[in-house]
Coordinates of C-alpha atoms in Angstrom, one line a residue:
G1 CA 111.8 120.6 127.1
H2 CA 110.5 123.5 128.9
R3 CA 107.2 125.2 128.1
L4 CA 106.5 128.7 130.0
V5 CA 103.2 128.9 131.6
G6 CA 103.4 131.5 134.1
I7 CA 105.6 134.7 134.9
E8 CA 105.4 136.2 138.3
D9 CA 106.7 140.0 138.9
K10 CA 108.4 139.9 142.2
G11 CA 109.8 143.6 142.2
E12 CA 113.5 143.3 142.4
R13 CA 113.2 139.8 140.3
V14 CA 111.0 137.9 137.9
A15 CA 110.1 134.3 138.4
V16 CA 109.4 132.0 135.5
H17 CA 107.4 128.5 135.8
F18 CA 107.2 125.8 133.3
E19 CA 105.1 122.9 132.6
N20 CA 107.0 120.5 133.7
G21 CA 107.6 121.8 137.0
A22 CA 110.8 123.5 136.7
R23 CA 111.0 127.1 138.1
A24 CA 114.0 130.0 137.7
E25 CA 114.4 133.7 138.5
A26 CA 116.1 136.3 136.9
D27 CA 116.8 140.0 137.1
V28 CA 114.9 140.8 133.6
V29 CA 113.4 138.4 131.4
I30 CA 113.3 138.9 127.6
G31 CA 110.8 137.4 125.5
A32 CA 112.5 136.7 122.1
D33 CA 110.1 133.9 121.5
G34 CA 108.7 134.9 118.0
I35 CA 106.0 135.4 116.4
H36 CA 104.0 132.8 118.8
S37 CA 105.4 134.4 122.0
R38 CA 104.3 133.1 125.2
V39 CA 106.1 135.6 126.9
R40 CA 104.0 137.9 124.8
H41 CA 100.6 136.3 125.9
L42 CA 101.3 135.7 129.4
T43 CA 102.7 139.5 129.9
F44 CA 99.9 141.2 127.9
G45 CA 97.4 138.8 127.2
P46 CA 95.8 137.1 124.3
E47 CA 95.2 138.4 120.8
Q48 CA 93.5 138.1 117.5
P49 CA 96.0 137.7 114.5
R50 CA 94.5 138.9 111.6
F51 CA 94.8 136.8 108.2
T52 CA 95.9 139.0 105.4
G53 CA 94.7 136.9 102.4
C54 CA 98.2 135.9 101.6
V55 CA 99.4 132.2 101.3
A56 CA 102.9 131.2 101.2
W57 CA 104.8 127.9 100.0
R58 CA 108.2 127.0 100.8
G59 CA 110.7 124.5 99.4
L60 CA 114.2 123.7 99.8
V61 CA 115.7 122.6 96.4
P62 CA 118.7 120.5 96.6
A63 CA 121.5 121.8 93.8
E64 CA 121.6 119.0 91.6
R65 CA 117.8 118.8 91.0
I66 CA 118.3 122.5 89.4
A67 CA 121.8 122.5 88.0
H68 CA 120.0 122.7 84.2
L69 CA 118.6 126.1 85.1
D70 CA 122.2 127.6 85.8
I71 CA 120.6 130.1 88.4
E72 CA 123.4 132.4 89.6
V73 CA 124.3 133.3 93.4
V74 CA 122.2 136.6 93.7
S75 CA 118.8 137.1 95.4
H76 CA 116.1 136.8 93.1
N77 CA 112.3 138.3 93.3
W78 CA 110.0 137.5 90.4
M79 CA 107.0 139.6 90.3
G80 CA 103.8 138.9 88.7
P81 CA 99.9 138.9 88.9
G82 CA 98.5 138.2 92.3
G83 CA 101.8 137.1 93.6
H84 CA 105.5 136.6 93.8
C85 CA 108.6 134.4 94.3
V86 CA 111.7 135.0 96.0
H87 CA 114.4 132.6 95.9
Y88 CA 118.4 132.2 97.1
W89 CA 121.2 129.9 97.7
V90 CA 121.7 128.8 101.2
S91 CA 123.8 126.1 102.7
A92 CA 126.9 126.7 100.6
K93 CA 125.3 126.7 97.3
R94 CA 123.8 123.2 98.3
L95 CA 120.0 124.0 98.5
M96 CA 118.1 126.9 96.9
N97 CA 115.3 128.4 99.2
V98 CA 112.3 129.4 97.4
V99 CA 109.4 131.1 99.0
C100 CA 106.1 131.7 96.9
I101 CA 103.5 133.9 98.1
V102 CA 99.9 134.6 96.7
E103 CA 97.9 137.5 97.4
R104 CA 94.5 135.4 97.7
G105 CA 94.3 131.9 99.2
A106 CA 92.0 129.8 101.0
W107 CA 94.5 128.3 103.5
T108 CA 94.3 130.0 106.9
A109 CA 96.4 127.7 109.1
E110 CA 99.2 129.9 110.6
S111 CA 101.8 127.0 110.9
W112 CA 105.2 126.4 109.2
N113 CA 104.8 122.8 109.5
D114 CA 101.8 122.0 107.1
K115 CA 102.6 119.9 104.3
G116 CA 101.4 121.7 100.9
R117 CA 100.9 120.0 97.3
V118 CA 103.7 120.7 95.0
D119 CA 100.9 120.5 92.0
D120 CA 98.9 123.5 93.8
V121 CA 101.7 125.6 93.8
L122 CA 102.3 124.9 90.1
S123 CA 98.9 125.6 89.2
R124 CA 98.9 128.8 91.2
Y125 CA 102.2 129.8 89.1
E126 CA 100.8 128.5 85.5
G127 CA 102.3 130.8 83.1
W128 CA 105.3 132.2 85.2
H129 CA 108.9 132.3 83.8
P130 CA 110.4 128.8 83.1
I131 CA 112.9 129.2 86.3
V132 CA 110.0 129.7 88.7
R133 CA 108.3 127.1 87.2
G134 CA 111.3 124.7 87.2
L135 CA 112.0 125.4 90.4
I136 CA 108.5 124.6 91.9
A137 CA 108.9 121.4 90.0
A138 CA 111.9 120.4 91.5
F139 CA 110.7 120.9 95.1
P140 CA 111.2 117.4 97.2
E141 CA 108.3 118.7 99.2
T142 CA 106.3 122.1 100.3
F143 CA 105.4 123.7 103.4
I144 CA 102.1 126.0 103.4
W145 CA 101.4 128.7 105.9
A146 CA 98.7 131.5 105.9
L147 CA 100.3 134.7 106.6
H148 CA 99.0 136.9 109.2
D149 CA 99.8 140.0 111.0
R150 CA 99.2 141.5 114.7
A151 CA 98.4 145.0 115.8
P152 CA 101.1 146.9 117.0
L153 CA 101.6 146.8 120.8
P154 CA 100.9 150.1 122.8
N155 CA 103.8 148.7 125.2
W156 CA 106.4 145.8 125.1
I157 CA 107.8 146.4 128.4
R158 CA 105.8 145.6 131.9
G159 CA 108.2 145.7 135.0
R160 CA 111.5 143.7 134.3
V161 CA 109.5 141.9 131.3
A162 CA 110.4 142.9 127.6
L163 CA 109.9 141.7 124.2
L164 CA 112.2 141.5 121.3
G165 CA 111.9 140.9 117.7
D166 CA 109.1 139.1 116.2
A167 CA 107.5 138.6 119.7
C168 CA 107.5 142.3 119.9
H169 CA 106.6 143.8 116.3
P170 CA 106.4 140.9 113.6
M171 CA 106.6 141.8 110.1
L172 CA 105.2 139.7 107.2
P173 CA 107.9 137.9 105.4
M174 CA 107.8 140.2 102.1
M175 CA 109.9 142.6 104.1
A176 CA 112.8 140.2 104.7
Q177 CA 113.7 142.1 108.1
G178 CA 112.6 140.0 110.5
A179 CA 115.8 138.5 111.8
A180 CA 117.4 142.1 111.0
Q181 CA 115.0 143.7 113.6
A182 CA 115.5 141.3 116.3
I183 CA 119.4 142.0 115.8
E184 CA 118.9 145.5 116.2
D185 CA 116.4 145.1 119.2
G186 CA 119.2 142.9 120.9
A187 CA 122.1 145.2 120.2
A188 CA 120.0 148.1 121.7
L189 CA 118.9 146.6 124.9
A190 CA 122.3 144.6 125.4
A191 CA 123.7 148.4 125.4
L192 CA 121.7 149.8 127.4
L193 CA 121.5 147.1 130.2
E194 CA 125.1 147.2 130.1
A195 CA 125.2 151.1 130.6
M196 CA 122.4 150.9 133.4
P197 CA 122.9 147.9 135.6
D198 CA 121.6 149.2 138.5
D199 CA 118.2 150.5 136.8
V200 CA 117.0 147.4 135.1
P201 CA 113.5 149.0 134.6
G202 CA 115.1 152.3 133.6
A203 CA 117.0 150.6 130.9
L204 CA 113.7 148.7 129.7
A205 CA 111.9 151.8 129.4
R206 CA 114.6 153.6 127.4
Y207 CA 114.5 150.5 125.3
E208 CA 111.0 150.8 124.4
A209 CA 111.3 154.6 124.0
L210 CA 114.2 154.2 121.3

């Protein structure tokens, strides 16, 4: 219930203000709030994400719907003309996560919550392998989002405020490294803050340099 609306650098402390009137202070503020980071926006200003032309659909398929496909427990990546499809088991093999990406699409909304149409995905994957089409046909529902990227930031620290993970250097899902990068960032930042507890700005500067 807290939406960040302001960050105030007070030298030795950082104050954060929320839409509901709440306020907090800390020694350091870490913006680990994803690709639509409010911390990045408030600290470094607005940006103009660039539409890559790629459009993705995602579906979570219950195992019982695709038992006849007999899909082994490994990650699969199907490559084809103008697109690809990635799928792998999740939730202890109760669900199959399926992501279908095409290189050219008219959808431009950057949202994970917009509902798509299963028939649209099937038509875009006409002629693909029966497993790919079988997975798509088994979607209970699908969500559609346009893939945008962002220009690299020249800096991702300011005073006692730092960015981490997708808030800092987002990657397209084809890299499949967004979470890994956030974990690496977090480990490096934690080690430096522990090693330099009396010099937070110095630790953050070292984090950015590394």
